[in-house]
Structure formats: C-alpha cells, structure tokens
PDB file of C-alpha atoms in Angstrom:
ATOM      1  CA  MET A   5      12.788   1.454  17.025  1.00  0.00           C
ATOM      2  CA  VAL A   6      10.335   4.381  16.864  1.00  0.00           C
ATOM      3  CA  GLU A   7       8.782   6.362  19.780  1.00  0.00           C
ATOM      4  CA  ASP A   8       5.946   8.586  20.067  1.00  0.00           C
ATOM      5  CA  SER A   9       4.867   9.228  23.817  1.00  0.00           C
ATOM      6  CA  ALA A  10       4.278   6.065  25.503  1.00  0.00           C
ATOM      7  CA  VAL A  11       3.414   4.149  21.966  1.00  0.00           C
ATOM      8  CA  GLU A  12       6.791   2.003  21.289  1.00  0.00           C
ATOM      9  CA  VAL A  13       6.937   0.241  17.677  1.00  0.00           C
ATOM     10  CA  ARG A  14       9.229  -2.592  17.421  1.00  0.00           C
ATOM     11  CA  PRO A  15       9.806  -4.284  13.872  1.00  0.00           C
ATOM     12  CA  VAL A  16       9.744  -7.876  13.807  1.00  0.00           C
ATOM     13  CA  ALA A  17      10.883  -8.685  10.275  1.00  0.00           C
ATOM     14  CA  GLY A  18      12.776  -6.879   7.848  1.00  0.00           C
ATOM     15  CA  TYR A  19       9.925  -5.788   5.273  1.00  0.00           C
ATOM     16  CA  THR A  20       6.758  -6.564   6.974  1.00  0.00           C
ATOM     17  CA  GLY A  21       5.347  -6.609  10.605  1.00  0.00           C
ATOM     18  CA  ALA A  22       5.849  -4.781  14.052  1.00  0.00           C
ATOM     19  CA  GLU A  23       4.879  -5.104  17.568  1.00  0.00           C
ATOM     20  CA  VAL A  24       3.354  -1.539  19.184  1.00  0.00           C
ATOM     21  CA  VAL A  25       3.990  -1.360  22.914  1.00  0.00           C
ATOM     22  CA  GLY A  26       2.495   0.794  25.389  1.00  0.00           C
ATOM     23  CA  LEU A  27      -0.957   1.187  24.379  1.00  0.00           C
ATOM     24  CA  ASP A  28      -4.147  -0.179  26.351  1.00  0.00           C
ATOM     25  CA  LEU A  29      -6.598  -0.694  23.385  1.00  0.00           C
ATOM     26  CA  ALA A  30      -9.535  -0.958  25.676  1.00  0.00           C
ATOM     27  CA  LYS A  31      -8.963   2.701  26.427  1.00  0.00           C
ATOM     28  CA  PRO A  32      -9.919   5.419  24.138  1.00  0.00           C
ATOM     29  CA  LEU A  33      -6.535   6.581  21.858  1.00  0.00           C
ATOM     30  CA  SER A  34      -5.548  10.121  21.809  1.00  0.00           C
ATOM     31  CA  ASP A  35      -4.723  11.689  18.720  1.00  0.00           C
ATOM     32  CA  ALA A  36      -1.102  11.428  18.830  1.00  0.00           C
ATOM     33  CA  GLU A  37      -1.510   7.914  19.942  1.00  0.00           C
ATOM     34  CA  ALA A  38      -3.934   7.118  16.881  1.00  0.00           C
ATOM     35  CA  ALA A  39      -1.443   9.011  14.624  1.00  0.00           C
ATOM     36  CA  ALA A  40       1.747   7.037  15.935  1.00  0.00           C
ATOM     37  CA  VAL A  41      -0.585   3.466  14.809  1.00  0.00           C
ATOM     38  CA  ARG A  42      -1.501   4.775  11.277  1.00  0.00           C
ATOM     39  CA  ALA A  43       1.967   5.834  10.482  1.00  0.00           C
ATOM     40  CA  ALA A  44       3.257   2.188  11.659  1.00  0.00           C
ATOM     41  CA  LEU A  45       0.477   0.740   9.940  1.00  0.00           C
ATOM     42  CA  LEU A  46       1.411   2.409   6.633  1.00  0.00           C
ATOM     43  CA  ARG A  47       5.193   1.683   7.201  1.00  0.00           C
ATOM     44  CA  TRP A  48       4.938  -2.268   8.548  1.00  0.00           C
ATOM     45  CA  LYS A  49       1.740  -3.208   6.863  1.00  0.00           C
ATOM     46  CA  VAL A  50       0.814  -5.472   9.951  1.00  0.00           C
ATOM     47  CA  LEU A  51       0.781  -4.724  13.464  1.00  0.00           C
ATOM     48  CA  PHE A  52       0.591  -6.714  16.817  1.00  0.00           C
ATOM     49  CA  PHE A  53      -0.771  -5.755  20.078  1.00  0.00           C
ATOM     50  CA  ARG A  54       0.053  -8.527  22.646  1.00  0.00           C
ATOM     51  CA  GLY A  55      -2.493  -9.279  25.476  1.00  0.00           C
ATOM     52  CA  GLN A  56      -5.309  -6.658  24.983  1.00  0.00           C
ATOM     53  CA  HIS A  57      -8.083  -8.791  26.223  1.00  0.00           C
ATOM     54  CA  LEU A  58     -10.699  -6.532  24.385  1.00  0.00           C
ATOM     55  CA  ASP A  59     -14.435  -7.062  24.249  1.00  0.00           C
ATOM     56  CA  HIS A  60     -16.762  -6.607  21.378  1.00  0.00           C
ATOM     57  CA  GLU A  61     -17.554  -2.977  22.240  1.00  0.00           C
ATOM     58  CA  ALA A  62     -13.809  -2.426  22.900  1.00  0.00           C
ATOM     59  CA  HIS A  63     -12.888  -3.844  19.487  1.00  0.00           C
ATOM     60  CA  LEU A  64     -15.227  -1.740  17.664  1.00  0.00           C
ATOM     61  CA  ALA A  65     -14.489   1.103  19.477  1.00  0.00           C
ATOM     62  CA  PHE A  66     -10.771   0.566  18.440  1.00  0.00           C
ATOM     63  CA  ALA A  67     -11.721   0.090  14.741  1.00  0.00           C
ATOM     64  CA  ARG A  68     -13.791   3.331  14.527  1.00  0.00           C
ATOM     65  CA  ARG A  69     -10.320   5.461  15.139  1.00  0.00           C
ATOM     66  CA  PHE A  70      -9.329   4.052  11.772  1.00  0.00           C
ATOM     67  CA  GLY A  71     -12.399   3.938   9.441  1.00  0.00           C
ATOM     68  CA  THR A  72     -15.741   2.698   9.117  1.00  0.00           C
ATOM     69  CA  PRO A  73     -16.475  -0.834  10.448  1.00  0.00           C
ATOM     70  CA  VAL A  74     -18.516  -2.791   7.759  1.00  0.00           C
ATOM     71  CA  ALA A  75     -21.545  -5.285   8.766  1.00  0.00           C
ATOM     72  CA  PRO A  76     -21.495  -8.107   6.412  1.00  0.00           C
ATOM     73  CA  SER A  77     -24.964  -9.687   5.795  1.00  0.00           C
ATOM     74  CA  ARG A  78     -23.390 -13.137   5.898  1.00  0.00           C
ATOM     75  CA  ARG A  79     -21.465 -13.799   9.133  1.00  0.00           C
ATOM     76  CA  GLY A  80     -20.141 -17.007  10.723  1.00  0.00           C
ATOM     77  CA  SER A  81     -22.853 -18.954  12.562  1.00  0.00           C
ATOM     78  CA  VAL A  82     -21.531 -18.085  15.836  1.00  0.00           C
ATOM     79  CA  SER A  83     -20.956 -14.410  15.135  1.00  0.00           C
ATOM     80  CA  PRO A  84     -22.465 -12.103  18.034  1.00  0.00           C
ATOM     81  CA  PRO A  85     -25.658 -11.108  16.711  1.00  0.00           C
ATOM     82  CA  GLU A  86     -25.952  -7.848  18.742  1.00  0.00           C
ATOM     83  CA  PHE A  87     -22.616  -6.526  17.026  1.00  0.00           C
ATOM     84  CA  PRO A  88     -22.909  -6.587  13.231  1.00  0.00           C
ATOM     85  CA  GLY A  89     -19.661  -5.539  12.803  1.00  0.00           C
ATOM     86  CA  ILE A  90     -18.198  -8.586  14.731  1.00  0.00           C
ATOM     87  CA  GLU A  91     -17.302 -11.318  12.725  1.00  0.00           C
ATOM     88  CA  THR A  92     -16.530 -14.698  14.968  1.00  0.00           C
ATOM     89  CA  THR A  93     -14.812 -17.842  13.534  1.00  0.00           C
ATOM     90  CA  ALA A  94     -14.571 -20.759  15.497  1.00  0.00           C
ATOM     91  CA  ASP A  95     -12.678 -23.300  13.559  1.00  0.00           C
ATOM     92  CA  ARG A  96     -14.040 -26.423  15.285  1.00  0.00           C
ATOM     93  CA  LEU A  97     -17.571 -25.375  15.440  1.00  0.00           C
ATOM     94  CA  GLU A  98     -17.838 -24.122  11.590  1.00  0.00           C
ATOM     95  CA  LEU A  99     -15.406 -25.672   9.407  1.00  0.00           C
ATOM     96  CA  GLY A 100     -16.180 -29.089  10.111  1.00  0.00           C
ATOM     97  CA  GLY A 101     -19.192 -30.047   8.354  1.00  0.00           C
ATOM     98  CA  ARG A 102     -19.501 -26.831   6.303  1.00  0.00           C
ATOM     99  CA  TYR A 103     -21.403 -27.517   2.875  1.00  0.00           C
ATOM    100  CA  GLY A 104     -21.351 -31.234   3.892  1.00  0.00           C
ATOM    101  CA  MET A 105     -17.870 -31.679   3.959  1.00  0.00           C
ATOM    102  CA  ASP A 106     -15.279 -32.161   6.824  1.00  0.00           C
ATOM    103  CA  ARG A 107     -12.503 -29.768   7.083  1.00  0.00           C
ATOM    104  CA  ALA A 108      -9.670 -31.395   5.256  1.00  0.00           C
ATOM    105  CA  GLU A 109     -12.084 -31.740   2.004  1.00  0.00           C
ATOM    106  CA  TRP A 110     -13.515 -28.288   2.207  1.00  0.00           C
ATOM    107  CA  LEU A 111      -9.643 -27.014   2.212  1.00  0.00           C
ATOM    108  CA  ASP A 112      -8.461 -29.370  -0.668  1.00  0.00           C
ATOM    109  CA  ARG A 113     -11.398 -28.727  -2.836  1.00  0.00           C
ATOM    110  CA  ARG A 114     -10.618 -24.716  -2.595  1.00  0.00           C
ATOM    111  CA  ARG A 115      -6.979 -24.951  -2.340  1.00  0.00           C
ATOM    112  CA  HIS A 116      -5.645 -26.349  -5.665  1.00  0.00           C
ATOM    113  CA  THR A 117      -2.019 -25.153  -5.652  1.00  0.00           C
ATOM    114  CA  LEU A 118       0.195 -24.364  -2.782  1.00  0.00           C
ATOM    115  CA  LEU A 119      -0.260 -20.621  -3.338  1.00  0.00           C
ATOM    116  CA  ARG A 120      -4.187 -20.787  -3.154  1.00  0.00           C
ATOM    117  CA  GLY A 121      -4.719 -20.058   0.453  1.00  0.00           C
ATOM    118  CA  TRP A 122      -2.853 -16.659   0.152  1.00  0.00           C
ATOM    119  CA  HIS A 123      -5.477 -13.871   0.081  1.00  0.00           C
ATOM    120  CA  CYS A 124      -6.806 -10.331   0.975  1.00  0.00           C
ATOM    121  CA  ASP A 125     -10.073 -10.222   2.469  1.00  0.00           C
ATOM    122  CA  HIS A 126     -13.175 -10.033   0.472  1.00  0.00           C
ATOM    123  CA  GLY A 127     -10.766  -9.209  -2.888  1.00  0.00           C
ATOM    124  CA  ALA A 128     -13.489 -10.345  -5.116  1.00  0.00           C
ATOM    125  CA  ARG A 129     -15.292  -7.081  -4.298  1.00  0.00           C
ATOM    126  CA  ILE A 130     -15.428  -3.983  -5.992  1.00  0.00           C
ATOM    127  CA  ASP A 131     -14.245  -1.936  -2.905  1.00  0.00           C
ATOM    128  CA  PRO A 132     -12.305  -4.740  -0.805  1.00  0.00           C
ATOM    129  CA  PRO A 133     -12.012  -3.429   2.931  1.00  0.00           C
ATOM    130  CA  ALA A 134      -9.203  -1.049   3.690  1.00  0.00           C
ATOM    131  CA  ALA A 135      -8.412  -3.148   6.696  1.00  0.00           C
ATOM    132  CA  SER A 136      -8.946  -5.806   9.056  1.00  0.00           C
ATOM    133  CA  ILE A 137      -8.218  -6.199  13.186  1.00  0.00           C
ATOM    134  CA  LEU A 138      -8.328  -9.448  14.476  1.00  0.00           C
ATOM    135  CA  ARG A 139      -8.253 -10.698  17.778  1.00  0.00           C
ATOM    136  CA  ALA A 140      -7.837 -14.026  19.434  1.00  0.00           C
ATOM    137  CA  GLU A 141     -10.272 -15.355  21.926  1.00  0.00           C
ATOM    138  CA  SER A 142      -8.771 -18.591  22.529  1.00  0.00           C
ATOM    139  CA  VAL A 143      -5.873 -20.545  20.564  1.00  0.00           C
ATOM    140  CA  PRO A 144      -4.681 -24.113  20.785  1.00  0.00           C
ATOM    141  CA  ALA A 145      -1.400 -24.807  22.363  1.00  0.00           C
ATOM    142  CA  TYR A 146       0.508 -24.535  19.325  1.00  0.00           C
ATOM    143  CA  GLY A 147      -0.665 -24.407  15.490  1.00  0.00           C
ATOM    144  CA  GLY A 148      -2.949 -21.476  14.126  1.00  0.00           C
ATOM    145  CA  ASP A 149      -0.325 -19.094  13.107  1.00  0.00           C
ATOM    146  CA  THR A 150      -0.896 -16.382  10.546  1.00  0.00           C
ATOM    147  CA  CYS A 151       1.230 -15.129   8.005  1.00  0.00           C
ATOM    148  CA  TRP A 152       1.340 -11.948   6.104  1.00  0.00           C
ATOM    149  CA  SER A 153       3.291 -10.349   3.001  1.00  0.00           C
ATOM    150  CA  ASN A 154       3.960  -7.196   1.833  1.00  0.00           C
ATOM    151  CA  LEU A 155       2.755  -6.318  -1.560  1.00  0.00           C
ATOM    152  CA  ALA A 156       4.447  -3.112  -2.084  1.00  0.00           C
ATOM    153  CA  ALA A 157       7.524  -4.718  -1.268  1.00  0.00           C
ATOM    154  CA  ALA A 158       7.079  -7.544  -3.830  1.00  0.00           C
ATOM    155  CA  TYR A 159       6.266  -5.051  -6.540  1.00  0.00           C
ATOM    156  CA  ALA A 160       9.563  -3.057  -5.468  1.00  0.00           C
ATOM    157  CA  GLY A 161      11.405  -6.428  -5.842  1.00  0.00           C
ATOM    158  CA  LEU A 162      10.481  -6.997  -9.381  1.00  0.00           C
ATOM    159  CA  SER A 163      12.675  -6.167 -12.252  1.00  0.00           C
ATOM    160  CA  ALA A 164      12.051  -2.573 -13.942  1.00  0.00           C
ATOM    161  CA  PRO A 165      10.959  -4.117 -17.271  1.00  0.00           C
ATOM    162  CA  LEU A 166       8.620  -6.085 -15.524  1.00  0.00           C
ATOM    163  CA  ARG A 167       7.291  -3.503 -13.079  1.00  0.00           C
ATOM    164  CA  ALA A 168       6.545  -1.729 -16.311  1.00  0.00           C
ATOM    165  CA  PHE A 169       4.742  -4.401 -18.536  1.00  0.00           C
ATOM    166  CA  VAL A 170       2.469  -5.439 -15.324  1.00  0.00           C
ATOM    167  CA  ASP A 171       1.662  -1.707 -14.476  1.00  0.00           C
ATOM    168  CA  GLY A 172      -0.736  -1.776 -17.483  1.00  0.00           C
ATOM    169  CA  LEU A 173      -2.566  -5.023 -17.091  1.00  0.00           C
ATOM    170  CA  ARG A 174      -5.694  -5.999 -14.807  1.00  0.00           C
ATOM    171  CA  ALA A 175      -7.039  -9.114 -13.619  1.00  0.00           C
ATOM    172  CA  GLU A 176     -10.339 -10.844 -12.736  1.00  0.00           C
ATOM    173  CA  HIS A 177     -10.798 -11.383  -9.062  1.00  0.00           C
ATOM    174  CA  ARG A 178     -13.585 -13.875  -8.763  1.00  0.00           C
ATOM    175  CA  LEU A 179     -14.939 -15.721  -5.526  1.00  0.00           C
ATOM    176  CA  GLY A 180     -15.055 -19.534  -5.883  1.00  0.00           C
ATOM    177  CA  VAL A 181     -12.237 -19.484  -8.800  1.00  0.00           C
ATOM    178  CA  GLY A 182     -10.393 -22.703  -8.754  1.00  0.00           C
ATOM    179  CA  TYR A 183     -13.005 -24.734  -6.661  1.00  0.00           C
ATOM    180  CA  GLN A 184     -13.190 -28.317  -7.382  1.00  0.00           C
ATOM    181  CA  PRO A 185     -16.809 -29.421  -7.351  1.00  0.00           C
ATOM    182  CA  ARG A 186     -18.268 -32.552  -5.556  1.00  0.00           C
ATOM    183  CA  PRO A 187     -19.879 -35.066  -7.462  1.00  0.00           C
ATOM    184  CA  GLY A 188     -23.461 -34.421  -8.126  1.00  0.00           C
ATOM    185  CA  ASP A 189     -25.121 -31.755  -5.828  1.00  0.00           C
ATOM    186  CA  ASP A 190     -22.725 -29.440  -4.361  1.00  0.00           C
ATOM    187  CA  ALA A 191     -23.850 -27.086  -1.430  1.00  0.00           C
ATOM    188  CA  TYR A 192     -20.798 -24.822  -1.946  1.00  0.00           C
ATOM    189  CA  VAL A 193     -21.324 -24.347  -5.632  1.00  0.00           C
ATOM    190  CA  ARG A 194     -25.041 -23.453  -4.933  1.00  0.00           C
ATOM    191  CA  HIS A 195     -23.642 -20.817  -2.633  1.00  0.00           C
ATOM    192  CA  LEU A 196     -21.359 -19.470  -5.215  1.00  0.00           C
ATOM    193  CA  LEU A 197     -24.125 -19.193  -7.668  1.00  0.00           C
ATOM    194  CA  ASP A 198     -26.327 -17.483  -5.042  1.00  0.00           C
ATOM    195  CA  HIS A 199     -23.802 -14.953  -3.807  1.00  0.00           C
ATOM    196  CA  GLN A 200     -21.171 -14.371  -6.771  1.00  0.00           C
ATOM    197  CA  GLN A 201     -18.930 -11.799  -6.387  1.00  0.00           C
ATOM    198  CA  ALA A 202     -16.223 -10.645  -9.188  1.00  0.00           C
ATOM    199  CA  SER A 203     -14.492  -7.536 -10.429  1.00  0.00           C
ATOM    200  CA  HIS A 204     -11.714  -6.683 -12.776  1.00  0.00           C
ATOM    201  CA  HIS A 205      -9.045  -5.125 -10.725  1.00  0.00           C
ATOM    202  CA  PRO A 206      -5.445  -3.528 -11.685  1.00  0.00           C
ATOM    203  CA  LEU A 207      -2.813  -5.847 -11.503  1.00  0.00           C
ATOM    204  CA  VAL A 208      -0.796  -2.877  -9.765  1.00  0.00           C
ATOM    205  CA  ARG A 209      -3.052  -0.598  -7.400  1.00  0.00           C
ATOM    206  CA  VAL A 210      -1.596   2.521  -5.901  1.00  0.00           C
ATOM    207  CA  HIS A 211      -2.235   2.943  -2.202  1.00  0.00           C
ATOM    208  CA  PRO A 212      -4.572   5.865  -1.550  1.00  0.00           C
ATOM    209  CA  GLU A 213      -2.653   6.839   1.700  1.00  0.00           C
ATOM    210  CA  SER A 214       1.119   6.251   0.674  1.00  0.00           C
ATOM    211  CA  GLY A 215       1.232   6.294  -2.957  1.00  0.00           C
ATOM    212  CA  GLU A 216       2.853   2.888  -3.027  1.00  0.00           C
ATOM    213  CA  ARG A 217       2.597   0.612  -5.812  1.00  0.00           C
ATOM    214  CA  LEU A 218       1.391  -2.874  -4.833  1.00  0.00           C
ATOM    215  CA  LEU A 219       1.126  -5.925  -6.801  1.00  0.00           C
ATOM    216  CA  PHE A 220      -2.231  -6.885  -6.213  1.00  0.00           C
ATOM    217  CA  VAL A 221      -2.535 -10.695  -6.852  1.00  0.00           C
ATOM    218  CA  ASN A 222      -3.549 -13.606  -4.501  1.00  0.00           C
ATOM    219  CA  GLY A 223      -4.069 -16.818  -4.952  1.00  0.00           C
ATOM    220  CA  TYR A 224      -7.526 -17.252  -3.583  1.00  0.00           C
ATOM    221  CA  TYR A 225      -9.734 -15.087  -6.189  1.00  0.00           C
ATOM    222  CA  VAL A 226      -7.132 -14.629  -9.207  1.00  0.00           C
ATOM    223  CA  GLU A 227      -6.692 -17.266 -11.807  1.00  0.00           C
ATOM    224  CA  GLN A 228      -7.112 -14.804 -15.031  1.00  0.00           C
ATOM    225  CA  ILE A 229      -4.967 -12.013 -16.214  1.00  0.00           C
ATOM    226  CA  LEU A 230      -7.158 -10.077 -18.552  1.00  0.00           C
ATOM    227  CA  GLY A 231      -6.144  -9.586 -22.478  1.00  0.00           C
ATOM    228  CA  LEU A 232      -3.867 -12.806 -21.949  1.00  0.00           C
ATOM    229  CA  SER A 233      -4.719 -16.228 -23.353  1.00  0.00           C
ATOM    230  CA  ARG A 234      -4.991 -18.756 -20.522  1.00  0.00           C
ATOM    231  CA  ALA A 235      -1.640 -20.204 -21.637  1.00  0.00           C
ATOM    232  CA  GLU A 236      -0.221 -16.983 -21.114  1.00  0.00           C
ATOM    233  CA  SER A 237      -1.814 -16.015 -18.137  1.00  0.00           C
ATOM    234  CA  ALA A 238      -1.047 -19.137 -16.007  1.00  0.00           C
ATOM    235  CA  PRO A 239       2.668 -19.004 -15.748  1.00  0.00           C
ATOM    236  CA  LEU A 240       2.873 -15.240 -15.321  1.00  0.00           C
ATOM    237  CA  LEU A 241       0.136 -15.283 -12.806  1.00  0.00           C
ATOM    238  CA  GLU A 242       2.071 -18.173 -10.981  1.00  0.00           C
ATOM    239  CA  MET A 243       5.343 -16.160 -10.972  1.00  0.00           C
ATOM    240  CA  LEU A 244       3.902 -13.006  -9.753  1.00  0.00           C
ATOM    241  CA  LEU A 245       2.301 -15.097  -7.053  1.00  0.00           C
ATOM    242  CA  GLU A 246       5.663 -16.566  -5.957  1.00  0.00           C
ATOM    243  CA  GLN A 247       6.930 -12.935  -5.974  1.00  0.00           C
ATOM    244  CA  ALA A 248       4.301 -11.689  -3.987  1.00  0.00           C
ATOM    245  CA  VAL A 249       4.821 -14.370  -0.997  1.00  0.00           C
ATOM    246  CA  ARG A 250       8.569 -14.666  -0.989  1.00  0.00           C
ATOM    247  CA  PRO A 251       9.693 -15.520   2.616  1.00  0.00           C
ATOM    248  CA  GLU A 252      11.783 -12.194   2.839  1.00  0.00           C
ATOM    249  CA  TYR A 253       8.589 -10.297   2.535  1.00  0.00           C
ATOM    250  CA  THR A 254       6.454 -12.336   5.116  1.00  0.00           C
ATOM    251  CA  VAL A 255       6.121 -12.234   8.675  1.00  0.00           C
ATOM    252  CA  ARG A 256       4.450 -15.272  10.695  1.00  0.00           C
ATOM    253  CA  PHE A 257       2.754 -14.533  14.186  1.00  0.00           C
ATOM    254  CA  ARG A 258       2.438 -16.884  16.920  1.00  0.00           C
ATOM    255  CA  TRP A 259      -1.333 -16.128  18.646  1.00  0.00           C
ATOM    256  CA  GLU A 260      -1.849 -16.016  22.207  1.00  0.00           C
ATOM    257  CA  PRO A 261      -5.350 -15.263  23.889  1.00  0.00           C
ATOM    258  CA  GLY A 262      -6.076 -11.376  23.889  1.00  0.00           C
ATOM    259  CA  ASP A 263      -3.515 -10.783  21.026  1.00  0.00           C
ATOM    260  CA  VAL A 264      -4.924  -8.216  18.341  1.00  0.00           C
ATOM    261  CA  ALA A 265      -3.448  -8.138  14.639  1.00  0.00           C
ATOM    262  CA  PHE A 266      -4.245  -5.128  12.690  1.00  0.00           C
ATOM    263  CA  TRP A 267      -3.388  -5.406   8.765  1.00  0.00           C
ATOM    264  CA  ASP A 268      -3.658  -3.002   5.904  1.00  0.00           C
ATOM    265  CA  ASN A 269      -6.080  -5.079   3.605  1.00  0.00           C
ATOM    266  CA  ARG A 270      -5.041  -3.268   0.551  1.00  0.00           C
ATOM    267  CA  ALA A 271      -1.280  -3.839   1.149  1.00  0.00           C
ATOM    268  CA  THR A 272      -0.966  -7.435   2.051  1.00  0.00           C
ATOM    269  CA  VAL A 273      -2.223 -10.704   1.812  1.00  0.00           C
ATOM    270  CA  HIS A 274      -2.415 -13.214   4.605  1.00  0.00           C
ATOM    271  CA  LEU A 275      -2.579 -16.995   4.873  1.00  0.00           C
ATOM    272  CA  ALA A 276      -5.134 -18.473   7.020  1.00  0.00           C
ATOM    273  CA  PRO A 277      -3.833 -21.782   9.235  1.00  0.00           C
ATOM    274  CA  ASN A 278      -4.322 -25.402   8.088  1.00  0.00           C
ATOM    275  CA  ASP A 279      -2.776 -26.729  11.141  1.00  0.00           C
ATOM    276  CA  THR A 280      -5.325 -25.926  13.940  1.00  0.00           C
ATOM    277  CA  GLY A 281      -6.410 -29.720  14.332  1.00  0.00           C
ATOM    278  CA  VAL A 282      -2.785 -30.862  15.361  1.00  0.00           C
ATOM    279  CA  ALA A 283      -3.351 -29.504  18.871  1.00  0.00           C
ATOM    280  CA  ASP A 284      -6.263 -29.771  21.249  1.00  0.00           C
ATOM    281  CA  GLY A 285      -8.146 -26.661  21.920  1.00  0.00           C
ATOM    282  CA  PRO A 286     -10.604 -24.376  19.916  1.00  0.00           C
ATOM    283  CA  ARG A 287      -9.568 -21.435  17.707  1.00  0.00           C
ATOM    284  CA  VAL A 288     -11.755 -18.457  18.565  1.00  0.00           C
ATOM    285  CA  MET A 289     -11.297 -15.440  16.694  1.00  0.00           C
ATOM    286  CA  HIS A 290     -13.140 -12.066  16.343  1.00  0.00           C
ATOM    287  CA  ARG A 291     -12.580  -9.708  13.249  1.00  0.00           C
ATOM    288  CA  VAL A 292     -13.565  -5.982  12.250  1.00  0.00           C
ATOM    289  CA  MET A 293     -13.073  -5.069   8.895  1.00  0.00           C
ATOM    290  CA  LEU A 294     -13.184  -1.342   7.673  1.00  0.00           C
ATOM    291  CA  ALA A 295     -14.859   0.016   5.012  1.00  0.00           C
ATOM    292  CA  GLY A 296     -12.398   0.430   1.611  1.00  0.00           C
ATOM    293  CA  GLU A 297     -12.578   2.280  -1.379  1.00  0.00           C
ATOM    294  CA  VAL A 298     -12.317   1.104  -5.064  1.00  0.00           C
ATOM    295  CA  PRO A 299      -8.811   0.226  -6.332  1.00  0.00           C
ATOM    296  CA  VAL A 300      -7.093   2.608  -8.678  1.00  0.00           C
ATOM    297  CA  GLY A 301      -4.307   1.380 -11.077  1.00  0.00           C
ATOM    298  CA  VAL A 302      -1.186   3.175 -12.014  1.00  0.00           C
ATOM    299  CA  ASP A 303      -3.108   5.025 -15.343  1.00  0.00           C
ATOM    300  CA  GLY A 304      -5.732   6.272 -12.772  1.00  0.00           C
ATOM    301  CA  ARG A 305      -8.128   4.014 -13.929  1.00  0.00           C
ATOM    302  CA  PRO A 306     -10.499   2.204 -11.136  1.00  0.00           C
ATOM    303  CA  SER A 307     -11.527  -1.190 -10.902  1.00  0.00           C
ATOM    304  CA  ASP A 308     -14.495  -2.433 -12.939  1.00  0.00           C
ATOM    305  CA  PRO A 309     -17.562  -4.206 -11.199  1.00  0.00           C
ATOM    306  CA  VAL A 310     -18.603  -7.666 -12.768  1.00  0.00           C
ATOM    307  CA  THR A 311     -20.928  -9.020 -10.604  1.00  0.00           C
ATOM    308  CA  GLY A 312     -21.913  -8.830  -6.936  1.00  0.00           C
ATOM    309  CA  THR A 313     -22.937  -5.901  -4.524  1.00  0.00           C
ATOM    310  CA  ALA A 314     -22.480  -2.116  -5.159  1.00  0.00           C
ATOM    311  CA  PRO A 315     -19.645  -0.404  -3.482  1.00  0.00           C
ATOM    312  CA  GLY A 316     -20.609   0.222   0.211  1.00  0.00           C
ATOM    313  CA  ARG A 317     -23.107  -2.371   0.372  1.00  0.00           C
ATOM    314  CA  TRP A 318     -22.447  -5.567   2.453  1.00  0.00           C
TER     315      TRP A 318
END
C-alpha cells in the first residue's frame, strides 16, 4: 500500500493493476495528486477508480492532467458530437449489424486465433495513443469484464538469450490483418481499403518515461515479423503472444456503473469482452485517448510508417 496525502494505491494483482481510492475525479486534481496517479500508472500500468460518475466535461478535464486528448475523425455512431474527444461504445447499438454482420460473425471473422482479441489501442498507427481512460455508464448484471496484461513484465520474463534476439527485431502492425472476408461484396474489406493503417514497429520498444523495455506484440494488429519467413515468423510470434498474456501478468476488472479505468497503452495490451450478450442490459462505455509518440526500439531507432495518417493527425 502506497499513500500520498489522501491518495491510496491498492495493488490488485502481482504485476498489473491497482485501485486508487481517496480521489474524486470530478474535481480538479492537485499537483501532488496528479503526480501520485502518474507514478502509480507507471508502476502498475492500469489504474481503477470506483464509483466516480463523471460527465463528459469532467472526463476530459481529468484526461488533460496527463496529456492531450485526441479527437478521432471516425467514432462510434453514438458518440457525443459536441465532445470530439469522447468515443462512446454501446455494444447492442453498434456491434449488431455492423458491416452487415451480427456481433458473433463480426468477432469470428476478426479473431482467427485465441490470442487475436488482445491489443493496444490503435497499434497500427505510427504514433499509438499513450494512454486510454475508459468509464462505464451502464453495464449488464454480469459479463463484460476487461483484462489487461503487463508488457514490461512479459519482456522481463523471457530468457536472456531470447531477449537479446527479439531486441533487434521489428514487426508490421496492420489494421485488419488476419480478417476472413465474407463471400462476395464485404463492407468491412471496403472500409479497410479506404482507411488502411500500417507501421513497422520495434518488437521491443523502450518506454519514454520509465525506460522499461516492453514486448510490443498483440494479436489484433501483428502477423509478420520483418526479415523472417512466414514459416519462421508464425511460431515465434505465437510464442511471444502467449508470453505477453501469461495469466500471472494479467488483471481482470469487473465493471460497475461509474467506474473508470486508466491504462498505459504503451505498456499494456487488453482484451475486450466477448460475453456481453449473456446477461440482459446494455454496456455503454466512454473512452478518451491521449496523444502518444512514435515508438523507439532498443537501438534508438523509431518506428517506420507504411501507410495511414501522419503523426498527430487523427
């Protein structure tokens, strides 16, 4: 337990995740409180704040204490137009019927392996967001939990020879990789062609604040390690993905209305729920993302853009 004034940080798992109590996020944070939150985020990678009940303005004000909110040009159809930095997701309102598919087919065509759902937000961009702040407006009685995994712990858990090997590798992160198209005209394929994003990121990136080395892999955007044949790349990537989400490096969070999760998008991957249709009730969430930097590898070399928007443009 770590204390700073009224702020109390309570770890909830061995490597990842802590609950922060003693703060009302609807009120401005003092410099000491903001510093305590930032230190806890760097240490535990994802922070949970229970029962906050923020509105959109307070959500954005909290986010601005830690960076610059981005305003994506494409947001969910139920996102508030007067708050461009807020993305709203409502599973039953959006995922059902999206691109002409029901939710089950949509997920099945995107998730071709058991590890496919794990991802960082917008990892195919040249400058993925530094952090995300998600708050729950309403959730079903059960189901819809979110999991996070610690990429610094995953890297440290590799053997020394393997760490030395992956330090020098890079991988292509591409939007829509592995998607199985529908027969005939496919609306999602047309969306991918119109909004393609791809970057060559280091397989091990260095955290710009903590200096930690992070195993920068995820199942949602990455399918090819550069310089390796597909036959060589596939088993190595599968092994690294399994390493990245070993149970001991993860935390699982049960949402309640008003809860807020704040995670370091550079140092974690997370898994979106696939069980929100089990219980009745909507799952409505609001997200703010903070602008990030171009990843840098162990050798000091930044990521290379392949296609998509320039850094800082959304």
